[in-house]
CSV table of C-alpha atoms in Angstrom, one decimal:
chain,number,residue,atom,x,y,z
M,15,MET,CA,19.8,3.7,16.5
M,16,LYS,CA,23.2,3.3,18.2
M,17,ALA,CA,22.2,0.3,20.1
M,18,LEU,CA,20.7,-1.1,16.8
M,19,LEU,CA,23.9,-0.8,15.2
M,20,LEU,CA,26.0,-2.3,18.0
M,21,SER,CA,23.6,-5.3,17.9
M,22,LEU,CA,24.2,-5.5,14.1
M,23,LEU,CA,28.0,-5.6,14.7
M,24,LEU,CA,27.6,-8.9,16.9
M,25,VAL,CA,25.7,-10.6,14.3
M,26,PRO,CA,27.8,-13.1,12.0
M,27,ALA,CA,28.5,-11.9,8.5
M,28,LEU,CA,26.4,-14.8,7.1
M,29,VAL,CA,23.4,-14.1,9.1
M,30,LEU,CA,23.7,-10.4,8.6
M,31,ALA,CA,23.3,-10.9,5.0
M,32,GLN,CA,19.8,-12.0,5.4
M,33,ALA,CA,18.8,-10.1,8.8
M,34,PRO,CA,16.4,-7.2,8.6
M,35,VAL,CA,17.9,-3.7,9.6
M,36,ILE,CA,14.8,-2.9,11.4
M,37,GLU,CA,12.9,-5.6,13.4
M,38,ILE,CA,9.4,-4.4,13.0
M,39,SER,CA,7.5,-6.1,15.8
M,40,GLY,CA,8.7,-6.5,19.6
M,41,ALA,CA,8.4,-4.2,22.6
M,42,ASN,CA,11.8,-2.4,21.6
M,43,PHE,CA,10.5,-1.3,18.1
M,44,ARG,CA,10.3,2.5,17.3
M,45,PRO,CA,9.7,3.9,13.8
M,46,LEU,CA,13.2,5.1,12.4
M,47,PRO,CA,13.5,8.9,12.0
M,48,LEU,CA,13.9,9.3,8.2
M,49,ALA,CA,14.5,12.5,6.4
M,50,SER,CA,13.1,12.6,2.7
M,51,PRO,CA,13.6,15.9,1.0
M,52,ALA,CA,11.3,16.7,-2.2
M,53,PRO,CA,12.9,14.9,-5.2
M,54,SER,CA,15.3,16.7,-7.4
M,55,VAL,CA,14.3,17.1,-11.2
M,56,GLN,CA,16.8,16.6,-13.8
M,57,ASP,CA,16.5,17.6,-17.5
M,58,GLY,CA,13.3,16.9,-19.1
M,59,GLY,CA,11.5,16.5,-15.8
M,60,ASP,CA,8.5,18.6,-14.7
M,61,LYS,CA,7.2,19.7,-11.4
M,62,LYS,CA,3.7,18.3,-11.8
M,63,THR,CA,5.2,14.8,-12.4
M,64,ALA,CA,7.6,15.3,-9.5
M,65,GLY,CA,4.8,16.4,-7.2
M,66,ALA,CA,2.7,13.1,-8.1
M,67,PHE,CA,5.6,11.1,-7.4
M,68,ASP,CA,6.6,12.9,-4.1
M,69,THR,CA,2.9,12.7,-2.8
M,70,ALA,CA,2.8,8.9,-3.4
M,71,PHE,CA,6.4,8.2,-2.2
M,72,THR,CA,5.9,10.2,1.1
M,73,TYR,CA,2.5,8.6,1.8
M,74,ASP,CA,3.8,5.1,1.4
M,75,LEU,CA,6.7,5.8,3.7
M,76,THR,CA,4.4,7.4,6.5
M,77,ALA,CA,1.8,4.6,6.3
M,78,SER,CA,4.4,1.9,6.4
M,79,GLY,CA,4.7,2.4,10.2
M,80,ILE,CA,8.3,1.8,10.1
M,81,PHE,CA,9.4,5.3,9.6
M,82,GLN,CA,9.1,8.6,11.3
M,83,VAL,CA,9.1,10.8,8.2
M,84,LEU,CA,10.3,14.1,9.4
M,85,ASP,CA,8.8,17.3,8.6
M,86,ARG,CA,10.5,19.2,5.8
M,87,ALA,CA,9.7,22.5,7.4
M,88,GLY,CA,12.3,21.9,10.1
M,89,PHE,CA,15.2,21.1,7.5
M,90,THR,CA,18.1,23.3,7.6
M,91,ALA,CA,20.2,21.8,4.8
M,92,ASP,CA,20.9,23.5,1.6
M,93,ALA,CA,18.0,22.6,-0.8
M,94,LYS,CA,20.5,22.5,-3.7
M,95,GLU,CA,22.5,20.0,-1.7
M,96,GLY,CA,23.3,17.0,-4.1
M,97,MET,CA,22.8,13.2,-4.4
M,98,THR,CA,26.4,12.0,-3.4
M,99,ALA,CA,27.8,11.5,0.3
M,100,ALA,CA,30.6,14.0,-0.8
M,101,SER,CA,28.1,16.8,-1.2
M,102,ILE,CA,25.9,16.3,1.7
M,103,ASN,CA,26.3,18.1,5.0
M,104,PHE,CA,25.1,15.3,7.2
M,105,SER,CA,25.5,17.4,10.5
M,106,ARG,CA,22.5,19.4,9.3
M,107,TRP,CA,20.4,16.2,8.8
M,108,ALA,CA,21.6,15.2,12.2
M,109,ASP,CA,20.4,18.5,13.6
M,110,VAL,CA,16.9,17.8,12.6
M,111,GLY,CA,16.7,14.2,14.2
M,112,ALA,CA,17.3,12.3,11.2
M,113,GLU,CA,19.1,8.8,11.4
M,114,SER,CA,18.4,7.9,7.8
M,115,LEU,CA,18.4,10.2,4.8
M,116,VAL,CA,16.8,9.2,1.4
M,117,LYS,CA,17.2,11.1,-1.8
M,118,VAL,CA,15.6,10.7,-5.0
M,119,SER,CA,16.5,12.2,-8.4
M,120,LEU,CA,14.1,12.2,-11.3
M,121,ALA,CA,14.8,12.4,-15.0
M,122,GLN,CA,12.2,12.2,-17.8
M,123,ASP,CA,13.6,10.6,-21.3
M,124,GLY,CA,10.7,10.8,-23.7
M,125,SER,CA,8.0,8.5,-22.5
M,126,SER,CA,10.1,7.0,-19.5
M,127,LEU,CA,10.5,8.5,-16.2
M,128,ARG,CA,13.6,7.2,-14.3
M,129,GLY,CA,14.1,7.7,-10.3
M,130,GLU,CA,17.4,7.3,-8.7
M,131,MET,CA,17.3,6.7,-4.9
M,132,ARG,CA,20.2,6.8,-2.5
M,133,LEU,CA,19.9,6.1,1.3
M,134,PHE,CA,22.4,7.5,3.7
M,135,ASN,CA,23.3,6.7,7.4
M,136,VAL,CA,23.3,10.2,8.7
M,137,ALA,CA,25.6,9.3,11.6
M,138,THR,CA,28.3,7.8,9.3
M,139,GLY,CA,27.7,9.3,6.0
M,140,HIS,CA,27.8,5.9,4.5
M,141,GLU,CA,25.6,5.2,1.4
M,142,ASP,CA,23.5,2.1,2.7
M,143,LEU,CA,21.4,1.8,-0.8
M,144,LYS,CA,21.4,2.9,-4.2
M,145,VAL,CA,18.6,2.0,-6.6
M,146,ALA,CA,17.5,3.1,-10.0
M,147,LYS,CA,13.9,2.2,-11.4
M,148,ASP,CA,12.1,3.3,-14.6
M,149,ALA,CA,8.3,3.6,-15.1
M,150,PRO,CA,6.1,5.5,-17.8
M,151,ALA,CA,6.2,9.3,-17.7
M,152,ASN,CA,2.7,9.4,-17.2
M,153,GLU,CA,2.7,6.8,-14.3
M,154,PRO,CA,5.0,8.7,-11.6
M,155,ARG,CA,3.0,7.2,-8.6
M,156,LYS,CA,3.8,3.7,-10.0
M,157,LEU,CA,7.6,4.8,-9.9
M,158,ALA,CA,7.1,6.1,-6.4
M,159,HIS,CA,5.9,2.7,-5.2
M,160,ALA,CA,8.5,0.9,-6.6
M,161,LEU,CA,11.3,2.9,-4.9
M,162,ALA,CA,9.2,3.0,-1.7
M,163,ASP,CA,9.2,-0.9,-2.0
M,164,ALA,CA,13.1,-0.9,-2.6
M,165,LEU,CA,13.6,1.0,0.5
M,166,TYR,CA,11.1,-1.1,2.6
M,167,ARG,CA,12.8,-4.2,1.3
M,168,HIS,CA,16.3,-2.9,2.4
M,169,PHE,CA,15.1,-2.3,6.2
M,170,THR,CA,13.1,-5.3,6.7
M,171,ARG,CA,14.2,-8.0,4.0
M,172,GLU,CA,10.5,-8.4,3.3
M,173,ALA,CA,8.1,-7.5,0.3
M,174,SER,CA,6.1,-4.3,1.2
M,175,PRO,CA,2.5,-3.7,0.6
M,176,PHE,CA,3.1,-0.9,-1.8
M,177,LEU,CA,3.0,-3.0,-5.1
M,178,SER,CA,-0.1,-4.7,-4.2
M,179,ARG,CA,-3.7,-4.1,-5.1
M,180,ILE,CA,-7.0,-3.6,-3.5
M,181,THR,CA,-10.7,-3.9,-4.1
M,182,TYR,CA,-13.6,-2.1,-2.7
M,183,VAL,CA,-17.1,-1.0,-3.2
M,184,ARG,CA,-18.2,2.5,-3.8
M,185,LYS,CA,-21.6,3.5,-2.9
M,186,ALA,CA,-23.3,6.1,-4.9
M,187,GLY,CA,-27.0,6.7,-4.6
M,188,ALA,CA,-28.7,3.4,-5.0
M,189,ASN,CA,-25.8,1.9,-6.7
M,190,ARG,CA,-22.8,-0.1,-5.3
M,191,ASP,CA,-20.1,-0.8,-7.7
M,192,VAL,CA,-17.0,-2.8,-7.5
M,193,TYR,CA,-13.5,-1.2,-7.9
M,194,VAL,CA,-9.9,-2.5,-8.3
M,195,ALA,CA,-6.8,0.0,-7.3
M,196,ASP,CA,-3.5,0.4,-6.3
M,197,TRP,CA,-2.8,-0.3,-2.7
M,198,ASP,CA,-3.4,3.5,-1.4
M,199,GLY,CA,-6.9,3.5,-3.3
M,200,MET,CA,-5.6,5.5,-6.4
M,201,GLY,CA,-5.4,4.4,-9.9
M,202,ALA,CA,-9.0,2.9,-9.5
M,203,GLN,CA,-10.8,1.0,-12.3
M,204,ALA,CA,-14.5,0.1,-12.1
M,205,LEU,CA,-15.3,-3.5,-12.9
M,206,THR,CA,-19.1,-2.8,-12.6
M,207,ARG,CA,-21.3,0.2,-13.7
M,208,GLY,CA,-24.8,0.5,-11.8
M,209,GLY,CA,-26.7,-1.8,-9.7
M,210,THR,CA,-25.6,-3.7,-6.6
M,211,HIS,CA,-22.7,-5.4,-6.4
M,212,ILE,CA,-21.0,-6.3,-3.0
M,213,LEU,CA,-18.3,-7.9,-1.1
M,214,PRO,CA,-15.5,-8.2,-3.4
M,215,THR,CA,-12.4,-10.4,-3.0
M,216,LEU,CA,-9.1,-10.5,-5.0
M,217,SER,CA,-7.7,-13.7,-6.0
M,218,PRO,CA,-3.9,-14.1,-6.3
M,219,ALA,CA,-4.0,-13.9,-9.9
M,220,GLY,CA,-5.8,-10.5,-9.8
M,221,GLN,CA,-9.4,-11.7,-10.5
M,222,VAL,CA,-12.2,-10.2,-8.5
M,223,ALA,CA,-15.1,-12.3,-7.0
M,224,TYR,CA,-18.1,-10.7,-5.7
M,225,THR,CA,-22.0,-10.9,-4.9
M,226,SER,CA,-24.1,-9.4,-7.7
M,227,TYR,CA,-27.8,-8.6,-8.0
M,228,ARG,CA,-27.5,-8.2,-11.9
M,229,LYS,CA,-30.1,-10.7,-12.2
M,230,ASN,CA,-32.3,-9.7,-9.4
M,231,ARG,CA,-30.8,-12.3,-7.0
M,232,PRO,CA,-27.5,-12.6,-5.0
M,233,ASP,CA,-25.1,-14.6,-7.0
M,234,ILE,CA,-21.3,-14.9,-7.0
M,235,TYR,CA,-19.5,-13.7,-10.1
M,236,VAL,CA,-15.8,-13.8,-11.0
M,237,GLN,CA,-14.4,-11.0,-13.2
M,238,SER,CA,-10.9,-9.8,-14.5
M,239,PRO,CA,-10.3,-6.2,-14.8
M,240,GLY,CA,-11.3,-5.3,-18.4
M,241,GLY,CA,-13.0,-8.6,-18.8
M,242,GLU,CA,-16.8,-10.0,-18.5
M,243,ALA,CA,-18.1,-11.1,-15.5
M,244,LYS,CA,-18.8,-14.9,-15.0
M,245,ALA,CA,-21.2,-16.5,-12.7
M,246,VAL,CA,-19.8,-19.2,-10.6
M,247,VAL,CA,-22.5,-19.6,-7.9
M,248,THR,CA,-26.0,-19.3,-8.9
M,249,ASN,CA,-28.0,-21.6,-6.7
M,250,GLY,CA,-29.3,-21.1,-3.1
M,251,GLN,CA,-31.3,-18.0,-1.8
M,252,MET,CA,-28.2,-15.9,-1.3
M,253,ALA,CA,-24.5,-16.7,-2.2
M,254,THR,CA,-22.2,-14.1,-0.2
M,255,GLY,CA,-18.8,-13.6,1.3
M,256,VAL,CA,-16.7,-15.4,-1.3
M,257,ALA,CA,-12.9,-15.8,-0.5
M,258,PHE,CA,-10.1,-17.3,-2.6
M,259,SER,CA,-7.9,-19.8,-1.1
M,260,PRO,CA,-4.0,-18.8,-0.9
M,261,ASP,CA,-3.2,-20.8,-4.1
M,262,GLY,CA,-6.3,-19.3,-5.9
M,263,ARG,CA,-7.7,-22.8,-6.9
M,264,ARG,CA,-10.7,-22.9,-4.5
M,265,ILE,CA,-13.4,-20.4,-3.0
M,266,ALA,CA,-15.3,-20.5,0.0
M,267,TYR,CA,-18.7,-18.9,0.6
M,268,ALA,CA,-21.7,-18.6,2.6
M,269,LEU,CA,-24.9,-20.0,0.7
M,270,ALA,CA,-28.4,-19.3,2.2
M,271,GLU,CA,-31.3,-22.0,2.2
M,272,GLY,CA,-34.3,-21.6,4.3
M,273,GLU,CA,-33.4,-20.4,7.7
M,274,SER,CA,-29.8,-21.3,7.7
M,275,ALA,CA,-26.5,-20.4,5.8
M,276,GLN,CA,-23.7,-22.9,5.2
M,277,ILE,CA,-20.2,-22.5,4.4
M,278,TYR,CA,-19.2,-24.1,1.1
M,279,VAL,CA,-15.8,-25.1,-0.6
M,280,ALA,CA,-15.6,-25.3,-4.6
M,281,ALA,CA,-13.0,-25.0,-7.2
M,282,ALA,CA,-12.3,-21.3,-8.2
M,283,ASP,CA,-14.9,-21.9,-11.3
M,284,GLY,CA,-17.5,-23.0,-8.8
M,285,SER,CA,-17.5,-26.7,-9.7
M,286,GLY,CA,-17.5,-29.4,-7.1
M,287,ALA,CA,-19.3,-27.4,-4.4
M,288,LYS,CA,-19.3,-29.3,-1.2
M,289,ALA,CA,-21.0,-27.9,2.2
M,290,ILE,CA,-18.5,-27.9,5.2
M,291,THR,CA,-20.8,-26.7,7.8
M,292,ASP,CA,-24.2,-28.5,8.8
M,293,THR,CA,-26.2,-26.5,11.3
M,294,PRO,CA,-29.8,-26.9,10.5
M,295,TYR,CA,-31.0,-23.6,12.0
M,296,GLY,CA,-27.7,-21.8,12.1
M,297,LEU,CA,-26.0,-19.0,10.2
M,298,ASN,CA,-22.6,-19.5,9.0
M,299,THR,CA,-20.9,-17.0,7.0
M,300,SER,CA,-17.7,-14.6,6.1
M,301,PRO,CA,-15.2,-17.6,5.6
M,302,THR,CA,-11.4,-16.5,5.4
M,303,TRP,CA,-8.6,-19.0,4.7
M,304,SER,CA,-5.5,-19.5,6.7
M,305,PRO,CA,-2.3,-18.8,4.9
M,306,ASP,CA,-1.7,-22.4,4.2
M,307,GLY,CA,-5.1,-23.1,2.9
M,308,LYS,CA,-5.5,-25.9,5.6
M,309,ARG,CA,-8.1,-23.9,7.8
M,310,ILE,CA,-11.0,-21.8,7.4
M,311,ALA,CA,-12.3,-19.2,9.9
M,312,PHE,CA,-15.9,-18.0,9.9
M,313,VAL,CA,-18.7,-16.5,11.6
M,314,SER,CA,-21.5,-18.5,13.0
M,315,ASN,CA,-24.5,-18.0,15.6
M,316,ARG,CA,-24.6,-21.5,16.6
M,317,GLY,CA,-23.7,-20.7,20.0
M,318,GLY,CA,-26.5,-17.8,20.4
M,319,SER,CA,-24.7,-15.0,18.9
M,320,PRO,CA,-22.5,-14.2,16.2
M,321,GLN,CA,-18.8,-15.3,17.0
M,322,VAL,CA,-15.5,-16.2,15.2
M,323,TYR,CA,-15.0,-19.9,14.8
M,324,VAL,CA,-12.1,-22.0,13.0
M,325,MET,CA,-12.3,-25.3,11.4
M,326,GLY,CA,-10.4,-27.5,8.9
M,327,ALA,CA,-10.8,-26.7,5.2
M,328,ASP,CA,-13.0,-30.0,5.1
M,329,GLY,CA,-15.1,-28.6,7.9
M,330,SER,CA,-13.4,-30.8,10.5
M,331,GLY,CA,-12.4,-29.6,14.2
M,332,VAL,CA,-14.6,-26.7,14.7
M,333,LYS,CA,-13.6,-24.6,17.3
M,334,ARG,CA,-14.8,-21.2,18.7
M,335,LEU,CA,-12.3,-18.6,19.0
M,336,THR,CA,-14.0,-15.3,20.3
M,337,PHE,CA,-15.8,-15.3,23.6
M,338,GLN,CA,-15.9,-11.6,24.4
M,339,GLY,CA,-18.9,-9.6,23.2
M,340,ASN,CA,-22.2,-10.8,21.6
M,341,TYR,CA,-21.7,-9.5,17.9
M,342,ASN,CA,-18.4,-10.5,16.3
M,343,GLN,CA,-17.9,-10.7,12.5
M,344,THR,CA,-16.0,-10.1,9.2
M,345,PRO,CA,-12.7,-12.0,10.1
M,346,ASP,CA,-9.8,-11.8,8.1
M,347,TRP,CA,-7.0,-14.2,8.7
M,348,SER,CA,-3.5,-12.7,8.7
M,349,PRO,CA,-0.9,-13.8,6.0
M,350,ARG,CA,1.6,-14.4,8.7
M,351,GLY,CA,-0.8,-16.9,10.2
M,352,ASP,CA,-1.2,-15.7,13.8
M,353,LEU,CA,-3.9,-13.4,13.9
M,354,ILE,CA,-7.5,-13.0,12.8
M,355,ALA,CA,-8.9,-9.5,12.7
M,356,PHE,CA,-12.4,-8.7,13.0
M,357,THR,CA,-15.3,-6.4,13.9
M,358,ALA,CA,-17.1,-6.5,17.2
M,359,ARG,CA,-20.3,-4.5,18.0
M,360,ASP,CA,-20.4,-2.9,21.4
M,361,GLU,CA,-23.3,-1.9,23.7
M,362,ARG,CA,-23.5,1.5,22.0
M,363,ASN,CA,-24.0,-0.3,18.6
M,364,ALA,CA,-20.7,1.2,17.6
M,365,PHE,CA,-18.4,-1.1,15.7
M,366,ASP,CA,-14.6,-1.3,16.5
M,367,LEU,CA,-11.7,-3.7,15.4
M,368,PHE,CA,-9.9,-6.4,17.1
M,369,THR,CA,-7.4,-9.0,16.5
M,370,VAL,CA,-7.5,-12.5,18.1
M,371,HIS,CA,-4.5,-14.7,18.3
M,372,VAL,CA,-5.4,-18.1,16.6
M,373,GLU,CA,-3.5,-20.2,19.1
M,374,THR,CA,-3.9,-18.4,22.5
M,375,GLY,CA,-7.3,-16.6,22.0
M,376,LYS,CA,-5.8,-13.4,23.1
M,377,VAL,CA,-7.9,-10.4,22.0
M,378,THR,CA,-6.4,-7.1,21.3
M,379,ARG,CA,-8.4,-3.9,20.6
M,380,LEU,CA,-7.2,-2.0,17.8
M,381,THR,CA,-9.7,1.0,17.6
M,382,GLN,CA,-11.9,2.8,20.2
M,383,ASP,CA,-13.9,6.0,20.4
M,384,GLN,CA,-13.5,7.0,16.7
M,385,GLY,CA,-16.7,6.3,15.0
M,386,SER,CA,-17.7,2.9,13.6
M,387,ASN,CA,-14.9,0.9,12.2
M,388,GLU,CA,-15.6,-2.4,10.2
M,389,GLU,CA,-14.3,-4.7,7.5
M,390,PRO,CA,-10.6,-5.2,8.3
M,391,THR,CA,-8.4,-6.7,5.8
M,392,PHE,CA,-4.6,-7.6,6.2
M,393,SER,CA,-1.9,-6.3,3.8
M,394,PRO,CA,-0.3,-9.2,1.9
M,395,ASN,CA,2.6,-9.2,4.4
M,396,GLY,CA,0.4,-8.9,7.6
M,397,ARG,CA,2.1,-5.8,8.7
M,398,LEU,CA,-0.9,-3.3,7.9
M,399,ILE,CA,-4.7,-3.4,8.2
M,400,MET,CA,-7.1,-1.6,6.0
M,401,PHE,CA,-10.6,-0.9,7.2
M,402,SER,CA,-13.8,1.4,6.6
M,403,THR,CA,-14.7,4.0,8.9
M,404,ASN,CA,-17.1,6.8,9.4
M,405,ARG,CA,-15.1,8.6,11.9
M,406,ASN,CA,-14.9,12.0,9.7
M,407,GLY,CA,-18.2,11.4,8.1
M,408,GLY,CA,-19.4,9.1,5.1
M,409,ALA,CA,-17.6,5.9,5.0
M,410,HIS,CA,-13.8,6.1,4.0
M,411,LEU,CA,-10.8,3.7,3.9
M,412,TRP,CA,-8.3,3.8,6.4
M,413,VAL,CA,-5.0,1.9,7.1
M,414,MET,CA,-2.9,1.3,10.4
M,415,THR,CA,-0.3,-1.2,11.8
M,416,ALA,CA,-1.4,-4.7,12.6
M,417,GLU,CA,-1.0,-3.3,16.2
M,418,GLY,CA,-3.6,-0.4,15.8
M,419,ASN,CA,-0.9,2.3,15.6
M,420,ASN,CA,-0.3,4.9,13.0
M,421,GLN,CA,-4.0,5.2,11.7
M,422,LEU,CA,-4.3,7.2,8.5
M,423,PRO,CA,-6.9,7.9,5.9
M,424,LEU,CA,-6.1,6.4,2.3
M,425,PRO,CA,-5.5,9.5,-0.1
M,426,MET,CA,-9.1,9.2,-1.9
M,427,GLU,CA,-11.7,11.9,-2.5
M,428,LYS,CA,-14.8,11.9,-0.1
M,429,GLY,CA,-17.4,9.2,-0.6
M,430,HIS,CA,-18.8,6.2,0.5
M,431,TRP,CA,-16.0,3.3,0.3
M,432,LEU,CA,-16.8,0.0,1.8
M,433,THR,CA,-15.8,-3.7,2.4
M,434,PRO,CA,-12.1,-3.3,1.2
M,435,ASP,CA,-10.1,-6.6,0.3
M,436,TRP,CA,-6.3,-6.4,0.0
M,437,GLY,CA,-4.8,-8.9,-2.6
M,438,THR,CA,-1.5,-10.6,-2.8
M,439,ALA,CA,1.7,-8.7,-3.8
M,440,PRO,CA,3.2,-9.5,-7.1
M,441,ALA,CA,6.5,-11.6,-7.3
M,442,ALA,CA,9.7,-9.7,-6.5
M,443,LYS,CA,11.4,-8.6,-9.9
């Protein structure tokens, strides 16, 4: 941390105003040791609300990959210590290895819950950040995500993934239903009830597109949470793998006919569909858009085995991207543009996750010897990857950094959770 502070002192003031406090990438990156004691509860607050806030806030910080959240069992500071620098014994926090200290105070006023967060540099005792936010009293997790986002933005100058949404499929008996939830899988809302609905994806506006067998054939539907499903692709033998363009105005999907499957691009309502691949006996599936909307990555067996390819959004300039292994699938293009995550099957029929650099073709392994790991999806800021794994039985959703570090399960109940898709973050307020 001393080296980091010294480097910041050498940066011109104008640049410093925009420079991140923590550079997330690079060989010298290490998580920042952060002490985060339990929130204090002021008049009107209750322990249950504080506990729900604390669980969500701590999970956000831990899963971010940029903090080393210190174990509270080792804390030696007075538990009744205050929120101001003058009331804090910083030497006690330095003794446990903390370089930053974040304190939160909660107060409830009727139906509103207010959280005040203060961040301190333990070495200097300086208060680096003070933020207050409100949320409905019955949504303490929402307040936790908002304050965790403020802390993340302070250190990185980037939006966090904590305010974003995900969609996924829950398998229960013969049913496969589509859900939308907060980024950590909590607060889930079912879009479908019974039947077979698969491969959901979120639009920038919060709509969900998915393949449904509700009319006994695999068609593509679009649905808003709380709204009615609308069919947008009903032709062909099987329509699957729909993906929204970054601006939400177009969709790409795979349409099977006879012995082939081609990639189509259409307006988001399904109109004006046009095939952009043409391999009479080949299968082209699983399209994913580049962040500028100009290219599409997809899976094709045109070379003899399923591999990841890229092409222009009009089908031009097809280029094979993966050459290792003989079964690569489910690509997801990072919002940062540089990487595509994908699933590869090895000789043991186990699935693991990799990234391939779009320009250099460099492949990086993310998981190994931890069950089967599938369906990677990048966070809206490209820093995290969510995936489905059976490493602890069933099929659960986990998250890790884009480098494959800090792998954690989402705090969801046990079950079969499949094919996550991570939506975009809401605009900063």
